[in-house]
Short mmCIF file of C-alpha atoms in Angstrom, two decimals:
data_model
loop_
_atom_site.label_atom_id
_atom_site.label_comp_id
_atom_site.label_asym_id
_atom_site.label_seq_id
_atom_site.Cartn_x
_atom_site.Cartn_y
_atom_site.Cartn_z
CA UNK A 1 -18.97 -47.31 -15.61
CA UNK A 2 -20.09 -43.69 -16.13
CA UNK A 3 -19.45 -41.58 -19.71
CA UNK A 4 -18.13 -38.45 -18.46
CA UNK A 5 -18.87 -35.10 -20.20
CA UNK A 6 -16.24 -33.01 -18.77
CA UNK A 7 -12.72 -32.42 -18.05
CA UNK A 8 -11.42 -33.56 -14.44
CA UNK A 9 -8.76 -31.52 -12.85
CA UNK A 10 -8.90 -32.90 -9.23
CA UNK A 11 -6.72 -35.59 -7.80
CA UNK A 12 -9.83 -37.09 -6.28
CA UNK A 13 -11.19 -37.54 -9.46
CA UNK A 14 -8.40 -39.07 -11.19
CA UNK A 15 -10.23 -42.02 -12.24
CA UNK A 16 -12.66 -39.74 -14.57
CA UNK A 17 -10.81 -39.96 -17.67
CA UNK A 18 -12.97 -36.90 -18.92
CA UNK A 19 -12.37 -35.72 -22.08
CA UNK A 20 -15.05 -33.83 -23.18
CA UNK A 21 -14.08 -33.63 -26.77
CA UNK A 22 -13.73 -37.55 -26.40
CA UNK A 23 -17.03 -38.12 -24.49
CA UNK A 24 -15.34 -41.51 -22.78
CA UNK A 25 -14.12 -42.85 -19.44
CA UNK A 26 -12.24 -45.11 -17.89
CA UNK A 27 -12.29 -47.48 -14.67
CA UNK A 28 -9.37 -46.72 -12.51
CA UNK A 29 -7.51 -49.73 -11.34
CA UNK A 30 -8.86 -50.56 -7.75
CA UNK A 31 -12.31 -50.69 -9.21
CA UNK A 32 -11.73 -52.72 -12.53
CA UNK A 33 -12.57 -56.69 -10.87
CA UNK A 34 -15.49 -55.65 -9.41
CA UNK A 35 -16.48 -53.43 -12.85
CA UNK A 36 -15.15 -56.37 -14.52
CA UNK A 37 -17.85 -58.63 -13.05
CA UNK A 38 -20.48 -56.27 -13.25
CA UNK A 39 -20.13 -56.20 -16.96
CA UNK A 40 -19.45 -59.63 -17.44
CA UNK A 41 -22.95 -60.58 -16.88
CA UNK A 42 -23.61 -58.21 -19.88
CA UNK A 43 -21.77 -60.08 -22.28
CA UNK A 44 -23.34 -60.35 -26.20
CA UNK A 45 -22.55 -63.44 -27.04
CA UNK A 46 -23.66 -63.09 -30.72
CA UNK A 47 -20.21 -62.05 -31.69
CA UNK A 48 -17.37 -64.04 -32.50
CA UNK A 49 -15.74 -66.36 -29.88
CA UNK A 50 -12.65 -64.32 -29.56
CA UNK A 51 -15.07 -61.26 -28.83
CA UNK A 52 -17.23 -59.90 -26.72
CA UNK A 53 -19.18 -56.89 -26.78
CA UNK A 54 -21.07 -54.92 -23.28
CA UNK A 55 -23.28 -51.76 -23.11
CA UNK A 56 -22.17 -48.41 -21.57
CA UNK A 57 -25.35 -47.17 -22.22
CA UNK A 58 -26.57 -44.05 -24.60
CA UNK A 59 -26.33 -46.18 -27.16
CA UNK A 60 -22.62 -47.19 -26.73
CA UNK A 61 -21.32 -50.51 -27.10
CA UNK A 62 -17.71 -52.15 -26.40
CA UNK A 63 -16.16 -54.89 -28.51
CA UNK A 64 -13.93 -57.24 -25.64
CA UNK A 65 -11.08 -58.79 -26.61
CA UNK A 66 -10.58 -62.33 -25.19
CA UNK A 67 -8.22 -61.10 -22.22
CA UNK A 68 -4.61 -59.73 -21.16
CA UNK A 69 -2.90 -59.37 -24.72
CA UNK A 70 -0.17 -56.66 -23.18
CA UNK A 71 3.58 -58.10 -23.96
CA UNK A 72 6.46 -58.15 -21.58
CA UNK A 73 7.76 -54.37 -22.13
CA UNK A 74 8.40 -52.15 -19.14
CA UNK A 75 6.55 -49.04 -18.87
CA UNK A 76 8.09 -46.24 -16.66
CA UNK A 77 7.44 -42.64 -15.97
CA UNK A 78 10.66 -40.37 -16.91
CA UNK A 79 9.23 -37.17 -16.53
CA UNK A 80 6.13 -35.20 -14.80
CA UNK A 81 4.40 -36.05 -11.58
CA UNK A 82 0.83 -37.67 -11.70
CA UNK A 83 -1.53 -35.12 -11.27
CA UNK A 84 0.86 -32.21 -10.25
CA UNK A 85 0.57 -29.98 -12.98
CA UNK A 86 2.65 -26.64 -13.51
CA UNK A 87 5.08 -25.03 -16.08
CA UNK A 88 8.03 -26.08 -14.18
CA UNK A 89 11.62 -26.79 -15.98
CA UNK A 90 13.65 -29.32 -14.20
CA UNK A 91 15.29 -33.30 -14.51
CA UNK A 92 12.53 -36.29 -14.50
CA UNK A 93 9.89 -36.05 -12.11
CA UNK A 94 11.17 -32.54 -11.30
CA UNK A 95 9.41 -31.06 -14.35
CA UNK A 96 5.82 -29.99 -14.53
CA UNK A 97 3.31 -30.56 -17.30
CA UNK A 98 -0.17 -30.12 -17.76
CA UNK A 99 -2.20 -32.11 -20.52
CA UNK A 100 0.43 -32.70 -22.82
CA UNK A 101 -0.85 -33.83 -26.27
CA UNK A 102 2.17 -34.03 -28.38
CA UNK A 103 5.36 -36.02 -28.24
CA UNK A 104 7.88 -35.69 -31.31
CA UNK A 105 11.15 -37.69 -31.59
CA UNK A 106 13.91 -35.51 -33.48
CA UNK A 107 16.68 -36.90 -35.18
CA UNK A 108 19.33 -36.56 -32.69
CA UNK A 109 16.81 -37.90 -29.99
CA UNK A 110 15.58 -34.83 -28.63
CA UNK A 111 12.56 -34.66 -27.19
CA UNK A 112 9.93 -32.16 -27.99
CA UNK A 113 6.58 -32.01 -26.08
CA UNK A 114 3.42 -30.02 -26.54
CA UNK A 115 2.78 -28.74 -23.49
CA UNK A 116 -1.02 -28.63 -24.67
CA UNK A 117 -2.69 -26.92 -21.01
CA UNK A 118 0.22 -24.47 -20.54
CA UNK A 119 0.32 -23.60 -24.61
CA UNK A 120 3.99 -24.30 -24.51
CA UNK A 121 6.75 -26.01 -26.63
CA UNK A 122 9.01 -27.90 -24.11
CA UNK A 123 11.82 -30.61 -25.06
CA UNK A 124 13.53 -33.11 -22.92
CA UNK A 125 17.03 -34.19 -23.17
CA UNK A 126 16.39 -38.01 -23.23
CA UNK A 127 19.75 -39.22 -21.26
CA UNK A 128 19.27 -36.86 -18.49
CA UNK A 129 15.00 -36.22 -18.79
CA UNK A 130 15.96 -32.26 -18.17
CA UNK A 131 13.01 -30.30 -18.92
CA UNK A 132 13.01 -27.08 -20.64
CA UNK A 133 11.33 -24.46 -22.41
CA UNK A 134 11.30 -23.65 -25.87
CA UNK A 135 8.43 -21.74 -26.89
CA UNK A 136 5.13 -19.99 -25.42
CA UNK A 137 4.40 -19.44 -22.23
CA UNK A 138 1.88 -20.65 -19.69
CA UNK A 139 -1.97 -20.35 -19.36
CA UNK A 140 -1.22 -17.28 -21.54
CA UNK A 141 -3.48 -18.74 -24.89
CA UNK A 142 -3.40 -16.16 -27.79
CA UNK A 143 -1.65 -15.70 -30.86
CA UNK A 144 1.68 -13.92 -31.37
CA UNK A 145 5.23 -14.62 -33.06
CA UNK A 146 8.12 -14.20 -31.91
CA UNK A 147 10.86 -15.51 -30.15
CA UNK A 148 10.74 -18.23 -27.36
CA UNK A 149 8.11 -17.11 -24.12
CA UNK A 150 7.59 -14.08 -26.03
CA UNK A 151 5.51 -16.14 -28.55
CA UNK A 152 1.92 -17.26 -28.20
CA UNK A 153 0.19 -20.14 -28.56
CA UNK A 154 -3.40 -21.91 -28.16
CA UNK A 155 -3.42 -25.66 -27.68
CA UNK A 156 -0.82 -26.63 -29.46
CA UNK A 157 -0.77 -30.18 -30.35
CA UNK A 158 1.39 -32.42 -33.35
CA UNK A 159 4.39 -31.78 -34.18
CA UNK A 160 7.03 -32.84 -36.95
CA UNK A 161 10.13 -31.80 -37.51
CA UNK A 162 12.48 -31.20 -40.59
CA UNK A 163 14.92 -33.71 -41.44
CA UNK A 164 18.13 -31.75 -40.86
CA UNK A 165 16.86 -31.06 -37.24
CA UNK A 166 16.53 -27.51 -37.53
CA UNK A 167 12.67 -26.80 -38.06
CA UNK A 168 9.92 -27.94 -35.74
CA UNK A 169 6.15 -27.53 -36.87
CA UNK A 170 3.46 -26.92 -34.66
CA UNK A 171 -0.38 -27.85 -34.96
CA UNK A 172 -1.56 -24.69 -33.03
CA UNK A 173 -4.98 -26.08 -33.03
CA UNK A 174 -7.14 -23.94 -31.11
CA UNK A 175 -5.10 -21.06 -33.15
CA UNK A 176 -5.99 -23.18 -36.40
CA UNK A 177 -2.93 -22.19 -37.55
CA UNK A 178 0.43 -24.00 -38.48
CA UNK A 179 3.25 -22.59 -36.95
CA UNK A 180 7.20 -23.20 -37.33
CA UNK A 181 9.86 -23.03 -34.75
CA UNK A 182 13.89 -22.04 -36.09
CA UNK A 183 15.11 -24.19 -33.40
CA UNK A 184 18.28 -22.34 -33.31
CA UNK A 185 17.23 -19.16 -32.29
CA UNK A 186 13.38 -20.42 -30.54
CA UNK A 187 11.61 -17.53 -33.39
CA UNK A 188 8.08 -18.96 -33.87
CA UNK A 189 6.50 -18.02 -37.14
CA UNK A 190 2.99 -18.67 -38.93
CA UNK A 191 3.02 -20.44 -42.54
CA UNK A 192 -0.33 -21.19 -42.97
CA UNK A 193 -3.70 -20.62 -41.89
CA UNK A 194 -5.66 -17.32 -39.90
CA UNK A 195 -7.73 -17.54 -36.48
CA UNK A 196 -11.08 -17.77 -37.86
CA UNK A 197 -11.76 -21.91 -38.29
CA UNK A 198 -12.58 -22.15 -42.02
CA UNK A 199 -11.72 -24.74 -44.22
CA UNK A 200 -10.06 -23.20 -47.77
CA UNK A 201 -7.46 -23.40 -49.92
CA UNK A 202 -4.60 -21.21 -50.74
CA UNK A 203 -1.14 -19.77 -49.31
CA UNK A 204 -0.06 -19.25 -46.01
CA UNK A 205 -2.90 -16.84 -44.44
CA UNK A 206 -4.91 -17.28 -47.11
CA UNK A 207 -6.08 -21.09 -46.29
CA UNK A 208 -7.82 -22.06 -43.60
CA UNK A 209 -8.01 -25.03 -41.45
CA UNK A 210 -10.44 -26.16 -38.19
CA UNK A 211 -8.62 -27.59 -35.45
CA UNK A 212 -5.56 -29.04 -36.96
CA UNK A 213 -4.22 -31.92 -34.97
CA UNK A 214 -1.74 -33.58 -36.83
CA UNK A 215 1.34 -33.27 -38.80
CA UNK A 216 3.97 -35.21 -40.84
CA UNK A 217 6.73 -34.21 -43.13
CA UNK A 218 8.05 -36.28 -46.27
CA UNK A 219 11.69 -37.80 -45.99
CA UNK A 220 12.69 -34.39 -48.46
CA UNK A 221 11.25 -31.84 -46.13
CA UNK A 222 9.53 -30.55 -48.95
CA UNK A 223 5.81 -31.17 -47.68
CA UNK A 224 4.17 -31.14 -44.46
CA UNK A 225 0.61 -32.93 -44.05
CA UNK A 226 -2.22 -31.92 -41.54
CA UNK A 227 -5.01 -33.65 -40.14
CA UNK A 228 -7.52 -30.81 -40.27
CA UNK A 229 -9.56 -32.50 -37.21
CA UNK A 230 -12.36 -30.12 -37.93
CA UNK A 231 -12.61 -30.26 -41.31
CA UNK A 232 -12.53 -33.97 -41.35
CA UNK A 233 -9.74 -33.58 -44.08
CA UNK A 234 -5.70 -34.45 -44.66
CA UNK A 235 -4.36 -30.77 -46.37
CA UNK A 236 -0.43 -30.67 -47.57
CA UNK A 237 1.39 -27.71 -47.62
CA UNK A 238 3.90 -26.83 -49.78
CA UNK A 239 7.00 -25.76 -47.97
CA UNK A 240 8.74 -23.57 -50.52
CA UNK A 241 5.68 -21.63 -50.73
CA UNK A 242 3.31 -22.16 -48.20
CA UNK A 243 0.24 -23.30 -50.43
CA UNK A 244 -2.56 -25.15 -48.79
CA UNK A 245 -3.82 -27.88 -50.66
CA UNK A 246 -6.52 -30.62 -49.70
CA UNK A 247 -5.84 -34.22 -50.24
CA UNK A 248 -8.57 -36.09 -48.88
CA UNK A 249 -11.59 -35.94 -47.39
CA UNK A 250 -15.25 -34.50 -47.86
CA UNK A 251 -15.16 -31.59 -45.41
CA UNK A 252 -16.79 -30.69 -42.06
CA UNK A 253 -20.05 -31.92 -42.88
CA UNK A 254 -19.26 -34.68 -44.55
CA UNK A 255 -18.10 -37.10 -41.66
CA UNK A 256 -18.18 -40.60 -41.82
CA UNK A 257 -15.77 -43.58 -42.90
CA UNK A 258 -16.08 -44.25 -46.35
CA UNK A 259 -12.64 -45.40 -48.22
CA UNK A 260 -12.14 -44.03 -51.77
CA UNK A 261 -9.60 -41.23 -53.86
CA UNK A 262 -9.83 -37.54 -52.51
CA UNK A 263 -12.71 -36.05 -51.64
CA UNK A 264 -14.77 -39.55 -51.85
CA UNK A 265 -13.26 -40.93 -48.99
CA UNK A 266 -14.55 -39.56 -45.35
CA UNK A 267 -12.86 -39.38 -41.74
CA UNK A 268 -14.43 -38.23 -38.38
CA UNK A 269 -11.86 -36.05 -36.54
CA UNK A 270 -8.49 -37.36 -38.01
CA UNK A 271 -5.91 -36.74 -35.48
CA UNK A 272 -2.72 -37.96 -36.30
CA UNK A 273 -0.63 -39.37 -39.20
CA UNK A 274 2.16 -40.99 -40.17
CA UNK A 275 4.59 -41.42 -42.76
CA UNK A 276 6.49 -44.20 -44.47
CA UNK A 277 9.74 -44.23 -44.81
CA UNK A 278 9.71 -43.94 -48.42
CA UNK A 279 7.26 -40.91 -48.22
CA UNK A 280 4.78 -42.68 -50.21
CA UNK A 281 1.31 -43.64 -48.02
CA UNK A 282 0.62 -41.60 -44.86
CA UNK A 283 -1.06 -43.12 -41.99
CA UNK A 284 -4.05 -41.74 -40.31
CA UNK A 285 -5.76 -41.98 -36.68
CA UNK A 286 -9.29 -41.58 -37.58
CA UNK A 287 -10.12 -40.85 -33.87
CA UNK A 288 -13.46 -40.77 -33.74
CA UNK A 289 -14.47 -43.93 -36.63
CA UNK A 290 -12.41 -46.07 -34.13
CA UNK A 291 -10.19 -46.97 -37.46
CA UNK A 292 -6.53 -46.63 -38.42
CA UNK A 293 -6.74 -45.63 -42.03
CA UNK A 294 -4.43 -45.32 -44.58
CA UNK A 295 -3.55 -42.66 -47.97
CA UNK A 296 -0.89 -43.57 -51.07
CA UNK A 297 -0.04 -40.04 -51.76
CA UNK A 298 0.51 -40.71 -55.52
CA UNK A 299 -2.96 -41.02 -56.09
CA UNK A 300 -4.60 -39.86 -52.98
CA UNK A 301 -6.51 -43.15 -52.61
CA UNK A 302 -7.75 -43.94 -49.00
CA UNK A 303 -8.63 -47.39 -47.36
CA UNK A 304 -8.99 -49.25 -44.07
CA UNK A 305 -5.86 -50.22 -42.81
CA UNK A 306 -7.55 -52.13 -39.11
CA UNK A 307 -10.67 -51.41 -36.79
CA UNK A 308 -14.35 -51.12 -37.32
CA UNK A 309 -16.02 -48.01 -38.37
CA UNK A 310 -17.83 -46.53 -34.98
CA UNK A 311 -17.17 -49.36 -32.85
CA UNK A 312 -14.87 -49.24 -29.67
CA UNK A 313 -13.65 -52.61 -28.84
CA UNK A 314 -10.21 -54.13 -27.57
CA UNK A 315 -9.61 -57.06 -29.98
CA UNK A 316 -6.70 -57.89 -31.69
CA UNK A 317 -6.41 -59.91 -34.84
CA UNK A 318 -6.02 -58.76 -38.41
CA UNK A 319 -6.64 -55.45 -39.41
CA UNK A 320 -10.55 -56.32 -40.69
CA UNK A 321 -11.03 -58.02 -37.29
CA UNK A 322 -9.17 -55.32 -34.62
CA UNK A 323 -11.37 -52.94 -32.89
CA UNK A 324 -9.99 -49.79 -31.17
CA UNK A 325 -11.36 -46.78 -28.84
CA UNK A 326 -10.26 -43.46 -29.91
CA UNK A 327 -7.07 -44.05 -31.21
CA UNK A 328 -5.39 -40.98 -31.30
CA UNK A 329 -1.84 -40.90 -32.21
CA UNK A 330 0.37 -43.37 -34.36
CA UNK A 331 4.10 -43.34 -35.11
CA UNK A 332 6.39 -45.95 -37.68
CA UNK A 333 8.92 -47.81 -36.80
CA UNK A 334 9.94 -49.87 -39.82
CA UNK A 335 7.38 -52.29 -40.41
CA UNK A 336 5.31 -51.15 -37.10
CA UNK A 337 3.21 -48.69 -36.90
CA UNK A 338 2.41 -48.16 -33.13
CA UNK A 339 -0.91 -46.49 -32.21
CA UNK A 340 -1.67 -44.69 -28.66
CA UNK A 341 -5.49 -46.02 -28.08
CA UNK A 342 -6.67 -43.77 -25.72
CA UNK A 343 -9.82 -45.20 -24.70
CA UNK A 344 -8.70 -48.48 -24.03
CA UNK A 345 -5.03 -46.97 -21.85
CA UNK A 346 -3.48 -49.48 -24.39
CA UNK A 347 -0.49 -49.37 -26.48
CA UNK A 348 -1.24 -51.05 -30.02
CA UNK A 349 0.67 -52.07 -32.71
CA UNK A 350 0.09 -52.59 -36.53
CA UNK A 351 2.50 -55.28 -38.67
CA UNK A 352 2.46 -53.13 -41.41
CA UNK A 353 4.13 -56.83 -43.29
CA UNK A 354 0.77 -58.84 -42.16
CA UNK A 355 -1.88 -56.48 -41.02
CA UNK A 356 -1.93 -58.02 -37.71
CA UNK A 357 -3.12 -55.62 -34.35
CA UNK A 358 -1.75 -56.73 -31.21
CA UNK A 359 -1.33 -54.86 -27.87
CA UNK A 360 2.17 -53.65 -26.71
CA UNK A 361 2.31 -51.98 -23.17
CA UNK A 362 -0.66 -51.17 -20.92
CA UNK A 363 -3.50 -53.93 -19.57
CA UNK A 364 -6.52 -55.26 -20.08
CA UNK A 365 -8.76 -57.07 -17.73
CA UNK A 366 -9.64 -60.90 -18.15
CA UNK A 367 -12.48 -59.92 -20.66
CA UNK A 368 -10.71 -57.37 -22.34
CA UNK A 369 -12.06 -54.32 -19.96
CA UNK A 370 -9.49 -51.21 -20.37
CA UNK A 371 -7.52 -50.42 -17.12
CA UNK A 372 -6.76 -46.86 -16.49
CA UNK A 373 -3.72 -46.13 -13.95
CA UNK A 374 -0.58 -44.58 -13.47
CA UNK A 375 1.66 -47.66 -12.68
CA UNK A 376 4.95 -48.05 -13.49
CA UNK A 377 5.99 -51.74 -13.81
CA UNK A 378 7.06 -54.44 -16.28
CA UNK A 379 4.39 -56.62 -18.74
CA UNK A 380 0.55 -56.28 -17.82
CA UNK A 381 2.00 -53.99 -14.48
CA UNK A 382 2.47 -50.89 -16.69
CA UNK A 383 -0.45 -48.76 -16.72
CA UNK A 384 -1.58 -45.14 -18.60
CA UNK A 385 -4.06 -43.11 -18.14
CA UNK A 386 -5.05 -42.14 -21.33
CA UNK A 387 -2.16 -42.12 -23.76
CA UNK A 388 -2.56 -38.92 -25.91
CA UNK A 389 0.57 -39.07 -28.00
CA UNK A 390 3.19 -41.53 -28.66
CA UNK A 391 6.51 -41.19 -30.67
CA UNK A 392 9.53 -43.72 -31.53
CA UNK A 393 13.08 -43.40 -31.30
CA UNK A 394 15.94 -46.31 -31.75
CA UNK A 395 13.34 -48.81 -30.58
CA UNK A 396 11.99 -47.14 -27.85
CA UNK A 397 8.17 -45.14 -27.38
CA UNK A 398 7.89 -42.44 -25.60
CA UNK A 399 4.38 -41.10 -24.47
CA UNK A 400 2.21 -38.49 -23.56
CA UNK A 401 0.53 -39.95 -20.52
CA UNK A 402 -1.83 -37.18 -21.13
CA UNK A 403 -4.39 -36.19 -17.86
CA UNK A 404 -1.68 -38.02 -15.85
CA UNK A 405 0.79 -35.18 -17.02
CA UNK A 406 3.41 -37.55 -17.03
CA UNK A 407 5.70 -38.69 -20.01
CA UNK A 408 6.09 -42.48 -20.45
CA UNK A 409 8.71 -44.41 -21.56
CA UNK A 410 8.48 -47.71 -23.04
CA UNK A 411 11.34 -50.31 -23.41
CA UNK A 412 10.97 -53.79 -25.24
#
């Protein structure tokens, strides 16, 4: 196994999972037994029983789980081709992403997809999977408001959406901007934040933010949260007036994963969150501390919800004992907080009643080494390739398959 450093485009590359803003790769299906036994003879036996933990070199270790943990789901593609990218409207496989990052349920079940490599807002009608356009246009990265194509954006990423149905939100990350979408008539609009990354408080152009990632809204669609990926911080913005504030977090050169109230606790590139149904803790992908994290919002205090700070493992167990890889989008579904693990092409899930981390769609070899592919197929058979974004609606995920430029669906 290689660490890649870039971003593969090519179909004859498909097996370099290469993210450079991850720094990781996956083995691609017809080479995982042989991997498999390469790194089994590298085994650290030091850890626990269940565990087991190899070297990818530069300093990079893996924590194993004990083998398959995937459940009997069935994981099937419902939209995109593998690996033919475009900007192409259409039903199912007809339609055309490229790098999608963001997947956002709406309250009547519509679909709505960041279209991250064409800087689009797409949404997908989930009986028939037609694809359509919303907002931006392709390979056309700027800034500008305005109504549907005519609009601009620059990587746009999470999403959330108001509760009547009628406002989207839009993590226009490379913009570091937040943007809002009247659904009705497609006008795109900036509430908070200006081009230049910075990192301040204050209302709507005023603030600043550095690569925001991730949103949520509370049940009263009265605040929206960010992950300000850059800035290592969670910022809320108050709707009625568009003032930034900052929640959590010690700033952009402050990383790390320390739990504690405000500006005492530290993240490293949060990149998603989500919220309870009672609005009162937010839930946080800290992507790059390997750790699902969590915030009560009435006091702004922020612990350890599962994972180990820095190290990328497969495990499952309770929280304390779970290791992920780049986890970097979660969702709630009742009690369950589901978590796309990008890293290890595994679907996870959190019992939010006991703590416990087990995996939900996608495989792992005997030994717990991730398998990256595009299969379709029931129980251990379902493969991604790196799942970028994930989202739940009436007991079904959908995901952002993301360098496969596929969306996923997967039933239980």
């Amino acid at each position: 196994m290689t660490l890649a450093d870039g971003l593969s485009h090519g179909p004859d590359r498909v097996h370099d999972i290469a993210f450079g803003q991850f720094g990781i790769a996956l083995i691609r299906k017809e080479d995982t037994l042989k991997k498999g036994r390469e790194m089994g003879k590298n085994v650290n036996r030091k850890w626990k029983t269940s565990a087991k933990m190899i070297s990818l070199g530069l300093g990079v270790s893996l924590v194993l789980g004990a083998g398959i943990q995937a459940q009997a789901v069935t994981v099937s593609t419902i939209a995109g081709s593998f690996h033919e990218r475009g900007a192409i409207d259409g039903a199912g496989t007809d339609a055309r992403f490229e790098f999608p990052q963001g997947i956002l349920a709406a309250p009547d079940g519509t679909i709505y997809i960041a279209d991250t490599g064409n800087d689009m807002i797409r949404k997908m009608n989930p009986s028939t999977k037609s694809v359509e356009n919303v907002a931006g246009s392709d390979h056309r990265a700027r800034y500008r408001d305005g109504v549907g194509a005519n609009a601009r954006f620059n990587n746009p990423e999470g999403m959330a959406i108001s509760p009547d149905g009628k406002t989207l939100y839009v993590a226009d990350s490379r913009n570091n901007m937040i943007r809002k979408i009247d659904l009705a008539t497609k006008t795109v609009s900036t509430i908070a934040g200006h081009s230049f990354p910075s990192s301040g408080d204050g209302v709507g152009k005023e603030a600043g933010f550095e690569t925001p990632r991730g949103l949520a809204i509370s049940p009263d669609g009265k605040t929206l949260y960010v992950a300000d990926s850059g800035n290592n911080a969670i910022r809320k913005i108050d709707l009625a007036t568009n003032t930034v504030t900052t929640l959590a977090g010690a700033g952009k050169l402050m990383s790390g994963s320390a739990d504690g109230v405000g500006v005492q606790a530290t993240f490293h590139e949060p990149r998603s969150l989500a919220i309870s149904g009672d609005g009162q803790v937010l839930y946080i992908a800290d992507t790059r501390n390997n750790l699902i994290r969590k915030m009560v919002l009435a006091t702004n205090s922020v612990s350890t919800l599962a994972g180990h700070p820095g190290f990328p493992g497969t495990l499952n167990g309770p929280g304390p004992d779970a290791y992920f890889y780049h986890p970097v989008s979660v969702t709630i579904d009742g009690n369950k907080l589901y978590v796309a693990d990008g890293a290890n092409a595994d679907i996870r899930m959190v019992d939010l009643s006991t703590g416990v981390v087990s995996t939900v769609a996608g495989a792992t070899l005997n030994g717990g080494v991730p398998i990256a592919g595009r299969e379709d197929g029931s129980g251990v058979e379902g493969h991604f390739q790196f799942p970028g974004a994930l989202t739940v609606y009436h007991g079904v995920l959908y995901v952002a398959d993301t360098p496969a430029d596929t969306i996923r669906e997967v039933s239980f």
